[in-house]
């Protein structure tokens, strides 16, 4: 029996059968209205609650992640600030050791210079001029009237002459003394200059220290902000990490470009050493060997930078004693130097092989082609590049460290954002499910609107009758 | 942590040393040159193809050039054969030597009375199987018109499994112009024989597109 035949209740009249089935279905739906509504509401409530619970969990996770990110950012920032402050103090220490260690000698020098100046100053003090009273007495005697007495006149004349001579002598001595004083004062000039220069030097040192102290003040203010775990500090550090991340990524991309060029320089000659036709997996052994050499160079570069304490990726190296660290510097540098030499030789070999291949291609070409211009410049250029690139790759350690450190913050923020988005999506979905449940209930009622309409009609009529009875009773 | 690192290193070592790559990445090419009277004048074009192949093949690949004459199922018909060294510099020297041998052959080539293409293909399969190449190519530089000596038996399936058979420069004969169906019939017959033997058949008549000869 096929499906349409099952549906036909009234043989020979499918439309009537359908109408009867429709009426029966409506009646059944009307009878099952209460439980159906409950079922729809329950289902939507279950899904809604589940989604809300999930959203809550996700948002809780996001909150924890944000807190953890905050802690990491502040810890990293505090460490960096401590390092900067420490470096500033080292600088101040260096300035103090350099300039202030010579302070006793400077003080001694200054004392000497001041003593010289003082001595010269004392020597240059003014010689007292002849007593003015004595001069006045002689002048008065010289000006007494002789009253025609030649003897008195002679005496007075002699006194006057003596006074004049004495005056001349005194003035001459005075001039000499002034001249000596001037010469002494002139001698003081270099001492003054030296004193001035010494004081200028001291002034410069003091100004330098003052500037350093200002920098330390600023760093300390930042450090305090971080220690106080303020939002401003977190924002500042996050922004700084983002900038670091993108700059480091850019520099790493440049470094990858350099590594690719390096790879192309040594891949062909490596096939001369390990064979051009051997494979490891789907990769040529020569290519893998070239890649390994480049990776070893990068690793050596990392160790060298660590040993020099420029980067801090490996605490084990950082914690080594200075003697061991110095040994490590020399070992890594030597390996790098050897690898650079090997690369340079490989670059030379590459040039030779390439030239040989080019010659073969010319020989195989059926048409005449122009001979390439032979020059030593490309050979030397390739050799120099082969020598320099390993050392250039050494500096990859610096952006790599920045990238690793900042990526924790950046990825943390990105994951937190993603979790927030997922939480929002789940909540939205939960609410949608709830309203879809209500919508389905309404649709259900819409499907069974005829019996519902009848039910309402009967209920209204009953209510109307009950109200009329009450009114009649009240009137009675 | 140390144990984990040691385990990782050990696994890596086993992976590299204990599981060597057994797949052969080299390719073997065997080129048959039709030296019959009607086709001898095309030999210069074949020379250009050989030069192209010498420029394309890599260290570790194998290459052989043989002539198709009255009885081609013979090593004597091999003009030059070489498995190139793993080192590029040695490979270049071998290629020069190979070219020299081919040039000498082209200079003094004599037309053969009959054309035993099937014998040449059988010889090619034998050579390529011996090389152990991962990809095998048989290039037939011929008009595909087989002309056997009376008594030679060649009407059996050719075992060219895993081989790519490429017919190059399949020229139209005078009789093909009278009835072109003869040309198509000839090419189809070869296609059927190759595919029946488990090989892959292809025809390249445009010699400006040489890069497609060894294409997969």
Coordinates of N, CA and C in Angstrom, one line a residue, chain A residues 125-310:
Chain A
X125 N 98.1 94.0 47.7 CA 97.4 95.0 48.4 C 98.1 96.4 48.3
X126 N 97.4 97.5 48.4 CA 97.9 98.8 48.1 C 98.9 99.3 49.2
X127 N 100.0 99.9 48.7 CA 101.0 100.5 49.6 C 100.5 101.8 50.2
X128 N 100.6 101.9 51.5 CA 100.0 103.2 52.1 C 100.8 104.4 51.6
X129 N 100.0 105.4 51.2 CA 100.6 106.7 50.7 C 101.2 107.5 52.0
X130 N 102.1 108.4 51.7 CA 102.7 109.1 52.9 C 101.6 109.8 53.7
X131 N 101.9 109.9 55.0 CA 100.8 110.5 55.9 C 100.4 111.8 55.4
X132 N 99.2 112.1 55.3 CA 98.7 113.4 54.9 C 99.0 114.5 55.9
X133 N 99.0 114.2 57.2 CA 99.3 115.2 58.3 C 100.7 115.7 58.2
X134 N 101.6 114.8 58.0 CA 103.1 115.2 57.9 C 103.2 116.2 56.7
X135 N 102.6 115.8 55.6 CA 102.7 116.7 54.4 C 102.1 118.0 54.7
X136 N 101.0 118.1 55.4 CA 100.4 119.3 55.7 C 101.2 120.2 56.6
X137 N 101.9 119.5 57.6 CA 102.8 120.3 58.5 C 104.0 120.9 57.7
X138 N 104.6 120.1 56.9 CA 105.7 120.6 56.0 C 105.2 121.7 55.1
X139 N 104.0 121.5 54.5 CA 103.5 122.5 53.7 C 103.2 123.8 54.4
X140 N 102.7 123.7 55.6 CA 102.4 124.9 56.5 C 103.7 125.6 56.8
X141 N 104.8 124.9 57.2 CA 106.0 125.5 57.5 C 106.6 126.1 56.2
X142 N 106.5 125.5 55.2 CA 107.1 126.1 53.9 C 106.4 127.3 53.5
X143 N 105.1 127.5 53.9 CA 104.3 128.6 53.5 C 104.4 129.8 54.5
X144 N 105.2 129.6 55.6 CA 105.2 130.7 56.6 C 105.9 131.9 56.0
X145 N 105.4 133.1 56.4 CA 106.0 134.4 55.8 C 107.4 134.6 56.4
X146 N 108.4 134.9 55.5 CA 109.8 135.1 55.9 C 109.9 136.5 56.5
X147 N 109.1 137.5 56.2 CA 109.1 138.9 56.7 C 110.4 139.5 56.4
X148 N 111.0 139.2 55.3 CA 112.2 139.9 54.9 C 113.4 139.3 55.5
X149 N 113.3 138.3 56.4 CA 114.5 137.7 57.0 C 115.0 136.6 56.1
X150 N 116.2 136.9 55.6 CA 116.7 136.0 54.6 C 117.1 134.6 55.1
X151 N 117.5 134.6 56.4 CA 117.8 133.4 57.1 C 116.6 132.4 57.2
X152 N 115.5 133.0 57.6 CA 114.3 132.2 57.7 C 113.8 131.8 56.3
X153 N 114.0 132.7 55.4 CA 113.5 132.4 54.0 C 114.3 131.2 53.4
X154 N 115.6 131.2 53.8 CA 116.5 130.1 53.3 C 116.0 128.8 53.9
X155 N 115.8 128.9 55.2 CA 115.4 127.7 55.9 C 114.1 127.1 55.3
X156 N 113.1 128.1 55.1 CA 111.8 127.6 54.6 C 112.0 127.1 53.2
X157 N 112.9 127.8 52.4 CA 113.1 127.3 51.0 C 113.7 125.8 51.0
X158 N 114.6 125.6 52.0 CA 115.2 124.3 52.1 C 114.2 123.2 52.5
X159 N 113.3 123.7 53.5 CA 112.2 122.7 53.9 C 111.3 122.4 52.7
X160 N 111.0 123.4 51.9 CA 110.2 123.2 50.7 C 110.8 122.3 49.7
X161 N 112.1 122.5 49.6 CA 112.8 121.6 48.6 C 112.8 120.2 49.1
X162 N 113.1 120.1 50.4 CA 113.1 118.7 51.0 C 111.8 118.1 50.8
X163 N 110.7 118.9 51.1 CA 109.3 118.3 51.0 C 109.0 117.9 49.6
X164 N 109.5 118.7 48.6 CA 109.3 118.4 47.2 C 110.0 117.1 46.8
X165 N 111.3 117.0 47.3 CA 112.0 115.8 46.9 C 111.4 114.6 47.6
X166 N 111.0 114.8 48.9 CA 110.4 113.6 49.5 C 109.1 113.2 48.8
X167 N 108.4 114.2 48.4 CA 107.1 113.9 47.6 C 107.4 113.1 46.4
X168 N 108.4 113.5 45.7 CA 108.8 112.8 44.4 C 109.1 111.4 44.7
X169 N 110.0 111.2 45.7 CA 110.4 109.9 46.0 C 109.2 109.0 46.4
X170 N 108.4 109.6 47.2 CA 107.2 108.8 47.7 C 106.3 108.4 46.5
X171 N 106.1 109.3 45.6 CA 105.3 109.1 44.4 C 105.9 108.0 43.5
X172 N 107.2 108.1 43.4 CA 107.9 107.1 42.6 C 107.8 105.7 43.2
X173 N 108.0 105.6 44.5 CA 107.8 104.3 45.2 C 106.4 103.8 45.0
X174 N 105.4 104.8 45.2 CA 104.0 104.4 45.1 C 103.7 103.8 43.7
X175 N 104.3 104.5 42.7 CA 104.0 104.0 41.3 C 104.6 102.6 41.1
X176 N 105.8 102.5 41.6 CA 106.4 101.2 41.5 C 105.6 100.1 42.2
X177 N 105.1 100.4 43.4 CA 104.3 99.4 44.1 C 103.0 99.1 43.3
X178 N 102.4 100.1 42.7 CA 101.2 99.9 41.9 C 101.5 99.0 40.7
X179 N 102.7 99.3 40.1 CA 103.1 98.5 38.9 C 103.2 97.0 39.3
X180 N 103.9 96.8 40.5 CA 104.1 95.4 41.0 C 102.7 94.8 41.2
X181 N 101.8 95.5 41.8 CA 100.5 95.0 42.2 C 99.8 94.6 40.9
X182 N 99.9 95.5 39.9 CA 99.2 95.2 38.6 C 99.8 93.9 38.0
X183 N 101.1 93.8 38.1 CA 101.7 92.6 37.5 C 101.2 91.3 38.3
X184 N 101.1 91.5 39.6 CA 100.6 90.3 40.4 C 99.2 90.0 40.1
X185 N 98.4 91.1 39.9 CA 97.0 90.8 39.5 C 96.9 90.1 38.1
X186 N 97.9 90.6 37.2 CA 97.9 89.9 35.9 C 98.2 88.4 36.0
X187 N 99.1 88.1 36.9 CA 99.5 86.7 37.2 C 98.3 85.9 37.7
X188 N 97.4 86.6 38.4 CA 96.2 85.9 38.9 C 95.3 85.4 37.8
X189 N 95.3 86.0 36.7 CA 94.3 85.8 35.6 C 94.3 84.3 35.2
X190 N 95.4 83.6 34.9 CA 95.3 82.2 34.5 C 94.7 81.3 35.6
X191 N 95.0 81.7 36.9 CA 94.4 80.9 38.0 C 92.9 81.0 38.0
X192 N 92.5 82.3 37.8 CA 91.0 82.5 37.7 C 90.4 81.7 36.6
X193 N 91.1 81.7 35.4 CA 90.5 81.0 34.3 C 90.4 79.4 34.6
X194 N 91.5 78.9 35.2 CA 91.6 77.5 35.5 C 90.5 77.2 36.5
X195 N 90.3 78.1 37.5 CA 89.3 77.9 38.5 C 87.9 77.8 37.8
X196 N 87.7 78.8 36.9 CA 86.4 78.9 36.2 C 86.2 77.6 35.4
X197 N 87.3 77.1 34.7 CA 87.1 75.9 33.9 C 86.8 74.7 34.8
X198 N 87.5 74.6 35.9 CA 87.2 73.4 36.8 C 85.8 73.5 37.3
X199 N 85.4 74.7 37.6 CA 84.0 74.8 38.1 C 83.0 74.5 37.0
X200 N 83.3 74.9 35.8 CA 82.4 74.5 34.6 C 82.3 73.0 34.5
X201 N 83.4 72.3 34.6 CA 83.4 70.8 34.5 C 82.5 70.2 35.6
X202 N 82.7 70.8 36.8 CA 81.8 70.3 37.9 C 80.4 70.5 37.6
X203 N 80.1 71.7 37.0 CA 78.8 72.1 36.7 C 78.1 71.2 35.7
X204 N 79.0 70.8 34.7 CA 78.5 69.9 33.6 C 78.1 68.5 34.3
X205 N 79.0 68.1 35.1 CA 78.8 66.8 35.7 C 77.5 66.8 36.6
X206 N 77.3 67.9 37.3 CA 76.2 68.0 38.1 C 74.9 68.1 37.3
X207 N 75.0 68.8 36.1 CA 73.8 68.9 35.2 C 73.5 67.6 34.7
X208 N 74.5 66.8 34.3 CA 74.3 65.4 33.7 C 73.6 64.6 34.8
X209 N 74.1 64.7 36.0 CA 73.5 63.9 37.1 C 72.0 64.3 37.3
X210 N 71.8 65.6 37.2 CA 70.5 66.1 37.4 C 69.5 65.6 36.3
X211 N 70.0 65.6 35.1 CA 69.2 65.0 34.0 C 68.9 63.6 34.2
X212 N 69.9 62.8 34.6 CA 69.7 61.4 34.9 C 68.7 61.2 36.0
X213 N 68.8 62.0 37.0 CA 67.9 61.9 38.1 C 66.4 62.2 37.6
X214 N 66.3 63.1 36.6 CA 65.0 63.4 36.1 C 64.4 62.1 35.4
X215 N 65.3 61.5 34.6 CA 65.0 60.3 33.8 C 64.5 59.2 34.8
X216 N 65.4 59.1 35.9 CA 65.0 58.1 36.9 C 63.7 58.4 37.6
X217 N 63.5 59.7 37.8 CA 62.2 60.1 38.4 C 61.0 59.6 37.5
X218 N 61.2 59.8 36.2 CA 60.1 59.4 35.2 C 59.9 57.9 35.2
X219 N 61.0 57.2 35.2 CA 61.0 55.7 35.2 C 60.3 55.3 36.5
X220 N 60.7 55.9 37.6 CA 60.1 55.5 38.9 C 58.6 55.8 38.9
X221 N 58.2 56.9 38.3 CA 56.8 57.2 38.2 C 56.0 56.1 37.5
X222 N 56.6 55.7 36.3 CA 56.0 54.6 35.5 C 56.0 53.3 36.3
X223 N 57.1 53.1 37.0 CA 57.2 51.8 37.8 C 56.1 51.8 38.9
X224 N 55.9 53.0 39.5 CA 54.9 53.1 40.6 C 53.5 52.8 40.0
X225 N 53.3 53.4 38.8 CA 52.0 53.1 38.1 C 51.8 51.6 38.0
X226 N 52.9 51.0 37.5 CA 52.8 49.5 37.3 C 52.5 48.8 38.6
X227 N 53.3 49.2 39.6 CA 53.1 48.5 40.9 C 51.8 48.8 41.5
X228 N 51.2 49.9 41.2 CA 49.8 50.2 41.7 C 48.8 49.5 40.9
X229 N 49.2 48.8 39.8 CA 48.3 48.1 38.9 C 47.2 48.9 38.3
X230 N 47.6 50.1 38.0 CA 46.5 51.0 37.5 C 46.2 50.7 36.0
X231 N 44.9 51.1 35.6 CA 44.5 50.8 34.3 C 45.3 51.6 33.2
X232 N 45.8 52.7 33.6 CA 46.7 53.5 32.7 C 47.9 52.7 32.4
X233 N 48.5 52.1 33.4 CA 49.7 51.3 33.2 C 49.4 50.1 32.3
X234 N 48.3 49.5 32.5 CA 48.0 48.3 31.7 C 47.8 48.7 30.2
X235 N 47.0 49.9 30.0 CA 46.8 50.4 28.7 C 48.1 50.7 28.0
X236 N 49.0 51.4 28.7 CA 50.3 51.8 28.2 C 51.1 50.6 27.8
X237 N 51.1 49.6 28.7 CA 51.9 48.4 28.4 C 51.4 47.5 27.2
X238 N 50.0 47.5 27.2 CA 49.4 46.7 26.1 C 49.7 47.4 24.8
X239 N 49.5 48.7 24.7 CA 49.8 49.4 23.5 C 51.3 49.2 23.1
X240 N 52.2 49.3 24.1 CA 53.6 49.1 23.8 C 53.8 47.7 23.3
X241 N 53.2 46.7 23.8 CA 53.3 45.3 23.4 C 52.9 45.1 22.0
X242 N 51.7 45.7 21.6 CA 51.2 45.7 20.3 C 52.2 46.2 19.3
X243 N 52.7 47.4 19.6 CA 53.7 48.1 18.7 C 54.9 47.2 18.6
X244 N 55.4 46.6 19.7 CA 56.6 45.7 19.7 C 56.3 44.5 18.8
X245 N 55.1 44.0 18.9 CA 54.7 42.8 18.2 C 54.8 43.0 16.7
X246 N 54.2 44.1 16.2 CA 54.2 44.4 14.8 C 55.6 44.8 14.2
X247 N 56.3 45.5 15.0 CA 57.7 45.9 14.6 C 58.5 44.6 14.5
X248 N 58.4 43.8 15.6 CA 59.2 42.6 15.6 C 58.8 41.7 14.4
X249 N 57.5 41.6 14.2 CA 57.1 40.7 13.1 C 57.6 41.2 11.7
X250 N 57.6 42.5 11.6 CA 58.2 43.1 10.3 C 59.7 42.8 10.2
X251 N 60.4 43.0 11.2 CA 61.9 42.7 11.2 C 62.1 41.2 11.0
X252 N 61.3 40.4 11.6 CA 61.4 38.9 11.4 C 61.2 38.6 9.9
X253 N 60.2 39.2 9.3 CA 59.9 39.0 7.9 C 61.1 39.3 7.0
X254 N 61.7 40.5 7.4 CA 62.9 40.9 6.6 C 64.0 39.8 6.8
X255 N 64.1 39.3 8.1 CA 65.1 38.3 8.4 C 64.9 37.0 7.6
X256 N 63.6 36.7 7.5 CA 63.2 35.5 6.7 C 63.6 35.7 5.3
X257 N 63.4 36.9 4.7 CA 63.9 37.2 3.4 C 65.4 37.0 3.2
X258 N 66.1 37.4 4.2 CA 67.6 37.2 4.2 C 67.9 35.7 4.3
X259 N 67.2 35.0 5.1 CA 67.4 33.6 5.2 C 67.1 32.8 3.9
X260 N 66.1 33.3 3.2 CA 65.7 32.7 1.9 C 66.9 32.9 0.9
X261 N 67.4 34.2 0.8 CA 68.5 34.5 -0.1 C 69.7 33.6 0.3
X262 N 70.0 33.5 1.6 CA 71.1 32.7 2.1 C 70.9 31.2 1.6
X263 N 69.6 30.8 1.7 CA 69.3 29.4 1.3 C 69.6 29.2 -0.1
X264 N 69.2 30.1 -1.0 CA 69.5 30.0 -2.4 C 70.9 30.1 -2.7
X265 N 71.7 30.7 -1.9 CA 73.1 30.8 -2.1 C 73.8 29.5 -1.9
X266 N 73.3 28.7 -1.0 CA 74.1 27.5 -0.6 C 73.4 26.2 -1.0
X267 N 72.1 26.3 -1.4 CA 71.4 25.0 -1.8 C 72.1 24.3 -2.9
X268 N 72.4 25.0 -4.0 CA 73.0 24.4 -5.2 C 74.4 23.7 -4.9
X269 N 75.3 24.5 -4.3 CA 76.6 23.8 -4.0 C 76.5 22.7 -3.0
X270 N 75.4 22.7 -2.1 CA 75.3 21.6 -1.2 C 75.0 20.3 -1.9
X271 N 74.3 20.4 -3.1 CA 74.0 19.2 -3.9 C 75.3 18.6 -4.4
X272 N 76.3 19.4 -4.5 CA 77.7 18.9 -4.9 C 78.3 18.1 -3.8
X273 N 77.9 18.4 -2.6 CA 78.5 17.7 -1.4 C 77.6 16.5 -1.0
X274 N 76.3 16.7 -1.0 CA 75.5 15.6 -0.5 C 74.7 14.8 -1.6
X275 N 74.9 15.3 -2.9 CA 74.3 14.7 -4.0 C 73.0 15.3 -4.4
X276 N 72.8 15.6 -5.6 CA 71.6 16.3 -6.1 C 70.4 15.4 -6.2
X277 N 70.6 14.1 -6.3 CA 69.5 13.3 -6.5 C 68.9 12.5 -5.3
X278 N 69.5 12.8 -4.2 CA 69.0 12.1 -3.0 C 68.0 12.9 -2.3
X279 N 67.0 12.2 -1.7 CA 65.9 12.8 -1.1 C 65.7 12.3 0.4
X280 N 65.1 13.1 1.2 CA 64.6 12.7 2.5 C 63.1 13.1 2.5
X281 N 62.3 12.1 2.5 CA 60.9 12.3 2.2 C 60.7 12.9 0.8
X282 N 60.0 14.0 0.7 CA 59.8 14.6 -0.6 C 60.7 15.7 -0.8
X283 N 61.7 15.9 0.1 CA 62.6 17.0 0.0 C 64.0 16.6 -0.4
X284 N 64.6 17.4 -1.2 CA 66.0 17.1 -1.6 C 66.9 17.2 -0.4
X285 N 67.8 16.3 -0.3 CA 68.8 16.3 0.9 C 69.6 17.5 0.9
X286 N 70.0 18.0 -0.3 CA 70.8 19.2 -0.4 C 70.1 20.4 0.2
X287 N 68.8 20.5 -0.1 CA 68.0 21.6 0.4 C 67.9 21.5 2.0
X288 N 67.7 20.3 2.5 CA 67.5 20.1 3.9 C 68.9 20.5 4.6
X289 N 70.0 20.1 3.9 CA 71.3 20.4 4.5 C 71.5 21.9 4.5
X290 N 71.1 22.6 3.5 CA 71.3 24.0 3.4 C 70.5 24.7 4.5
X291 N 69.3 24.2 4.7 CA 68.4 24.7 5.7 C 68.9 24.5 7.1
X292 N 69.5 23.3 7.3 CA 70.1 23.0 8.6 C 71.2 23.9 8.9
X293 N 72.0 24.2 7.9 CA 73.2 25.1 8.1 C 72.6 26.5 8.6
X294 N 71.6 27.0 7.9 CA 71.0 28.3 8.2 C 70.4 28.3 9.6
X295 N 69.8 27.2 9.9 CA 69.2 27.1 11.3 C 70.2 27.0 12.4
X296 N 71.3 26.3 12.1 CA 72.4 26.3 13.0 C 73.0 27.7 13.2
X297 N 73.1 28.4 12.1 CA 73.6 29.8 12.2 C 72.7 30.6 13.1
X298 N 71.4 30.5 12.9 CA 70.5 31.3 13.7 C 70.6 30.9 15.2
X299 N 70.7 29.6 15.4 CA 70.8 29.1 16.8 C 72.1 29.6 17.5
X300 N 73.2 29.6 16.7 CA 74.5 30.2 17.2 C 74.3 31.7 17.5
X301 N 73.6 32.3 16.6 CA 73.4 33.8 16.8 C 72.6 34.0 18.1
X302 N 71.6 33.1 18.3 CA 70.8 33.3 19.6 C 71.7 33.1 20.8
X303 N 72.5 32.1 20.8 CA 73.4 31.8 21.9 C 74.4 32.9 22.1
X304 N 74.9 33.5 21.0 CA 75.9 34.6 21.1 C 75.2 35.8 21.8
X305 N 74.0 36.1 21.3 CA 73.2 37.2 21.9 C 72.9 37.0 23.3
X306 N 72.6 35.8 23.7 CA 72.3 35.4 25.1 C 73.5 35.6 25.9
X307 N 74.7 35.1 25.4 CA 75.9 35.2 26.1 C 76.3 36.6 26.3
X308 N 76.0 37.5 25.3 CA 76.4 38.9 25.5 C 75.4 39.6 26.3
X309 N 74.4 38.9 26.8 CA 73.3 39.4 27.6 C 72.5 40.5 26.9
X310 N 72.4 40.4 25.6 CA 71.6 41.4 24.8 C 70.2 40.9 24.9

